GROMACS .gro file of C-alpha atoms in nm:
model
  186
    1UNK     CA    1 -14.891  -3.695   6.503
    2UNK     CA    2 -15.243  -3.566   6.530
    3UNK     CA    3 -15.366  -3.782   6.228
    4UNK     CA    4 -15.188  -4.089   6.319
    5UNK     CA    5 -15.359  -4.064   6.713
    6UNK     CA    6 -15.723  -3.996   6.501
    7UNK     CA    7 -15.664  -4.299   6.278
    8UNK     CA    8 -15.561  -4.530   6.625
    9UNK     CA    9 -15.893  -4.401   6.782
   10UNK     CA   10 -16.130  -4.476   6.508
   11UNK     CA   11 -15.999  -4.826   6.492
   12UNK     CA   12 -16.027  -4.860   6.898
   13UNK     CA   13 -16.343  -4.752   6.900
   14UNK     CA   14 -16.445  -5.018   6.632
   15UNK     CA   15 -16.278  -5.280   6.850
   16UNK     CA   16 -15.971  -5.290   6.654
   17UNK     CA   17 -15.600  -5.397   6.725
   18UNK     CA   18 -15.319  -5.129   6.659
   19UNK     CA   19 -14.935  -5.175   6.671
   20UNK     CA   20 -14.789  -4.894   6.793
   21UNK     CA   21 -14.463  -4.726   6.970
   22UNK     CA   22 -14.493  -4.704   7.335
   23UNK     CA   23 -14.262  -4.553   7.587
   24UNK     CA   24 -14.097  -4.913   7.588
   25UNK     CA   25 -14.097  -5.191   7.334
   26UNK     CA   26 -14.379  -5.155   7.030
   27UNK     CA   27 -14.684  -5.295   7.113
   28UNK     CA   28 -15.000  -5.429   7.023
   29UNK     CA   29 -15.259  -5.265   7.149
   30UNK     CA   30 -15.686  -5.229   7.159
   31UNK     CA   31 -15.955  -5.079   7.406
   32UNK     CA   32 -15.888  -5.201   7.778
   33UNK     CA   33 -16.262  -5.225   7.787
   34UNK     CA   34 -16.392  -5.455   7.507
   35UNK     CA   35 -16.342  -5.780   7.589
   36UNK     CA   36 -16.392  -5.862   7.250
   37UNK     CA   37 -16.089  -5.613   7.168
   38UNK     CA   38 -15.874  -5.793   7.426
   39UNK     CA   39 -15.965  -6.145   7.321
   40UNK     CA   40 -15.826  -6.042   6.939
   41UNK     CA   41 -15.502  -5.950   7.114
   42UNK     CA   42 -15.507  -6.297   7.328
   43UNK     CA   43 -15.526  -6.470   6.928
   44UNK     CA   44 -15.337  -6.272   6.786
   45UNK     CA   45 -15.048  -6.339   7.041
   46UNK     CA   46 -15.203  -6.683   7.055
   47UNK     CA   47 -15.161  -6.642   7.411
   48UNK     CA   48 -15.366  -6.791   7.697
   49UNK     CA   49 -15.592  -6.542   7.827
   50UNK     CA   50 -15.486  -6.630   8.142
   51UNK     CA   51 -15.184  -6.468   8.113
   52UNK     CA   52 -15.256  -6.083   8.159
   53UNK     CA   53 -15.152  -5.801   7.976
   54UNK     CA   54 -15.045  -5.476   8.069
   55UNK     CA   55 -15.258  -5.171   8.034
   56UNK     CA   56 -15.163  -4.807   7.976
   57UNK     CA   57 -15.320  -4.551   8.107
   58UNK     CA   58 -15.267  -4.157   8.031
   59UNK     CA   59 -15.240  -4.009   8.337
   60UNK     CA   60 -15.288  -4.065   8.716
   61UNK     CA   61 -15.653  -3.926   8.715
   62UNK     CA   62 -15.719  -4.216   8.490
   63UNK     CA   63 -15.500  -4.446   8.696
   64UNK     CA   64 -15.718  -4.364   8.978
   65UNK     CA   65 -16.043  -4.425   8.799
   66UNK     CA   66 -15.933  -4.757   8.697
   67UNK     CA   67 -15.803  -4.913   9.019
   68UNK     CA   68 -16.006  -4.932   9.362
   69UNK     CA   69 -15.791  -4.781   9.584
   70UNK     CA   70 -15.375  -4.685   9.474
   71UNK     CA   71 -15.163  -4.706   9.735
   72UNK     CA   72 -14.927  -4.377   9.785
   73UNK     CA   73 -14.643  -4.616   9.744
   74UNK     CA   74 -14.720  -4.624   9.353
   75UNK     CA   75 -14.689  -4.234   9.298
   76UNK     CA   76 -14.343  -4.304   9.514
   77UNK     CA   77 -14.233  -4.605   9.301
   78UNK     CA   78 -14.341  -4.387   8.987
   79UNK     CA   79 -14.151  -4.063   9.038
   80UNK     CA   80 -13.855  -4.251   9.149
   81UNK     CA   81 -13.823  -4.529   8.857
   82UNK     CA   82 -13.545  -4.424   8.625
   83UNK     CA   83 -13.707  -4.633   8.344
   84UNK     CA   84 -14.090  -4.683   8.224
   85UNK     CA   85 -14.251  -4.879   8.517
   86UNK     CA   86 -14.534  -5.084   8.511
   87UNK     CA   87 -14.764  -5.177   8.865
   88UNK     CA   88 -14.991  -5.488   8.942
   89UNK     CA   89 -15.248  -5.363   9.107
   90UNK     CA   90 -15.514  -5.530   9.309
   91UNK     CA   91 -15.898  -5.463   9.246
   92UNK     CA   92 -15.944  -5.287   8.914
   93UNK     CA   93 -16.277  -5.182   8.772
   94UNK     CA   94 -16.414  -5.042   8.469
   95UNK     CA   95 -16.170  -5.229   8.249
   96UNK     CA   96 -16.246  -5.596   8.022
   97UNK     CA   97 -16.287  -5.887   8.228
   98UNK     CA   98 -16.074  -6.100   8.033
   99UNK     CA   99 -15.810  -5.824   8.096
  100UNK     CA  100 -15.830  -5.846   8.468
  101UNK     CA  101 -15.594  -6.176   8.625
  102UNK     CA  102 -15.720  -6.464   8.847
  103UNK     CA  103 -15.635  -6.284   9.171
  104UNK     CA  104 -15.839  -5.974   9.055
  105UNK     CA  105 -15.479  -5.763   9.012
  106UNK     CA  106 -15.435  -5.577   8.681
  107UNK     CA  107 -15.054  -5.470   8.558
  108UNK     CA  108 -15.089  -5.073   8.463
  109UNK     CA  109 -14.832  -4.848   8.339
  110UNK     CA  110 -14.897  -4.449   8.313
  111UNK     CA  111 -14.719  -4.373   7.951
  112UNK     CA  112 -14.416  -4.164   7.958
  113UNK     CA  113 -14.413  -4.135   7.579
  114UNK     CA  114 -14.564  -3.803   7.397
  115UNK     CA  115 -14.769  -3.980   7.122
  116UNK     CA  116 -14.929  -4.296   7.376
  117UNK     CA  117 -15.006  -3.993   7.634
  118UNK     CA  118 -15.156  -3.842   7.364
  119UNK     CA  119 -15.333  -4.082   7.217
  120UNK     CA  120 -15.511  -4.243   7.555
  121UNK     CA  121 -15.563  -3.911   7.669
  122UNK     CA  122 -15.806  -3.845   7.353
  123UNK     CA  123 -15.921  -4.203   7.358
  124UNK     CA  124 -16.043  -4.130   7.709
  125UNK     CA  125 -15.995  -4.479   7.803
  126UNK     CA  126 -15.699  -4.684   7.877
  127UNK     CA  127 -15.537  -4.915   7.609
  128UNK     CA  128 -15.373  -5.275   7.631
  129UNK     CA  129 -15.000  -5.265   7.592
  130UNK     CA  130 -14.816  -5.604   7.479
  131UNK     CA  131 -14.508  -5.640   7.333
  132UNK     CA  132 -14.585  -5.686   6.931
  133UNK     CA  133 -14.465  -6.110   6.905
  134UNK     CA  134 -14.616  -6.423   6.907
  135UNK     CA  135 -14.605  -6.555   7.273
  136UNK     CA  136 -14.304  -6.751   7.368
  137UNK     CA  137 -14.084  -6.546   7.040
  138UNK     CA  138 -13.870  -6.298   7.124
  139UNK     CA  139 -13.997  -5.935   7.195
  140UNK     CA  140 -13.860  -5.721   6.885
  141UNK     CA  141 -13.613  -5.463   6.980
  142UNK     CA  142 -13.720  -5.261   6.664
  143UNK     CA  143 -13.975  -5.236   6.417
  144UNK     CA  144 -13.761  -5.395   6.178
  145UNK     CA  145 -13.768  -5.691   6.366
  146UNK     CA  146 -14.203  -5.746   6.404
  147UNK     CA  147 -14.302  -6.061   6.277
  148UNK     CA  148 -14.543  -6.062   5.976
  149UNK     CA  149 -14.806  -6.252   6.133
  150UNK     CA  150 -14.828  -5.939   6.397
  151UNK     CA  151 -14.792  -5.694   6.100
  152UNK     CA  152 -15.090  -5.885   5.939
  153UNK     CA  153 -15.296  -5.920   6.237
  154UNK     CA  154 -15.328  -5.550   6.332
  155UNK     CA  155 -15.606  -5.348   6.222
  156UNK     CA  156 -15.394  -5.051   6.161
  157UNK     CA  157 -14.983  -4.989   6.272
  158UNK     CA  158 -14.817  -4.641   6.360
  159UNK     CA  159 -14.631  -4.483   6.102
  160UNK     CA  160 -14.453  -4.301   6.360
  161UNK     CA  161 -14.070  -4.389   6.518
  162UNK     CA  162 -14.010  -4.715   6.317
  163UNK     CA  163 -13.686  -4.628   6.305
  164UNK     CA  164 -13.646  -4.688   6.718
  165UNK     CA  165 -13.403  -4.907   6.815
  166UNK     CA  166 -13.302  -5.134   7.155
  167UNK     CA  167 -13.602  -5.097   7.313
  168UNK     CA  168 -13.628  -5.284   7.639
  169UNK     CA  169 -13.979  -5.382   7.841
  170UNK     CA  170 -14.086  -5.156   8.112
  171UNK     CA  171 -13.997  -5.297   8.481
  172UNK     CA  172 -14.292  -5.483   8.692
  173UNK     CA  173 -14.310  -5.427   9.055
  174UNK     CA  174 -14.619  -5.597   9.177
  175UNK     CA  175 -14.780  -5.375   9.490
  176UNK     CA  176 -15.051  -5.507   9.715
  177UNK     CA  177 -15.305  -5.291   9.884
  178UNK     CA  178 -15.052  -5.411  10.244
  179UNK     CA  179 -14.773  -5.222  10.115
  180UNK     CA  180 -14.621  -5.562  10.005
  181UNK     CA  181 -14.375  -5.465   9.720
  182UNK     CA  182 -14.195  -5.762   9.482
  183UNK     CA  183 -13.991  -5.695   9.185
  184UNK     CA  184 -14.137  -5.931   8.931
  185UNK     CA  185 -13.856  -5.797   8.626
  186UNK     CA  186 -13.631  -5.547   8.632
   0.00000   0.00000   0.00000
């Protein structure tokens, strides 16, 4: 595992793409900060940028950093989901502009998996997370199951768990600096 995470950072940090197994669905992934980075993923997807992504982040420490203020709620919502959850948050910072959405909220997910915890914590920064398709295909269940343009696209993929099967996306509760709570899938 160690070499895969050091061959993922060296093509982050050189504002590559990566597909990769997350605690979900396999994604496609790049720095959270290079805007550049996050407009490959946008292409490759060929995806409107206005239609956010989802981040990962390592850890709540790096949570924190990343988002103004995080309401107690989240560590609530967290430790009670019984699958991978991801939170829209409002007011990030330190992340890609392109990344953030219209109403200044950014979708974050702390990773759950070994090798993503890993691999952002060592990165030291968080990492986009979008389910490896074309926008408006299906999101692949298995690795088996990636189209070649996404294969293709990707500076480097994972040769870790491509034998993972029935995946399913994390949930997205959007949570507003009020308290306001709404379930956007579950």
């Amino acid at each position: 595992m160690t070499e895969e995470i050091n061959k993922c950072i060296e093509v982050l940090e050189n504002g590559g793409l990566i597909l990769y197994p997350t605690d979900t669905v396999w994604g496609i992934g790049c720095d959270a900060t290079n805007e550049e980075a996050v407009q490959k993923v946008f292409r490759l997807k060929q995806r409107e940028d206005s239609k956010a992504l989802i981040c990962l982040v390592a850890n709540d420490a790096m949570l924190e950093k990343h988002i103004e203020k995080v309401p107690d709620l989240a560590y609530d919502l967290m430790d009670l989901s019984t699958k991978p959850t991801t939170i829209i948050y409002d007011n990030p910072r330190g992340i890609a502009k392109n990344l953030i959405a219209a109403d200044n909220t950014l979708a974050v997910r702390v990773a759950s998996d070994k090798f993503c915890s890993y691999l952002i914590g060592k990165f030291k920064k968080p990492i986009v997370s979008t389910s490896a398709n074309i926008s408006g295909n299906n999101t692949p269940n298995s690795f088996q199951n990636i189209d070649q343009a996404i294969l293709k696209g990707v500076d480097y993929v994972v040769n870790l768990h491509r034998e993972k099967q029935n995946s399913s996306a994390s949930s997205i509760i959007r949570l507003s600096n009020d308290n306001t709570v709404k379930v956007i899938r579950e």
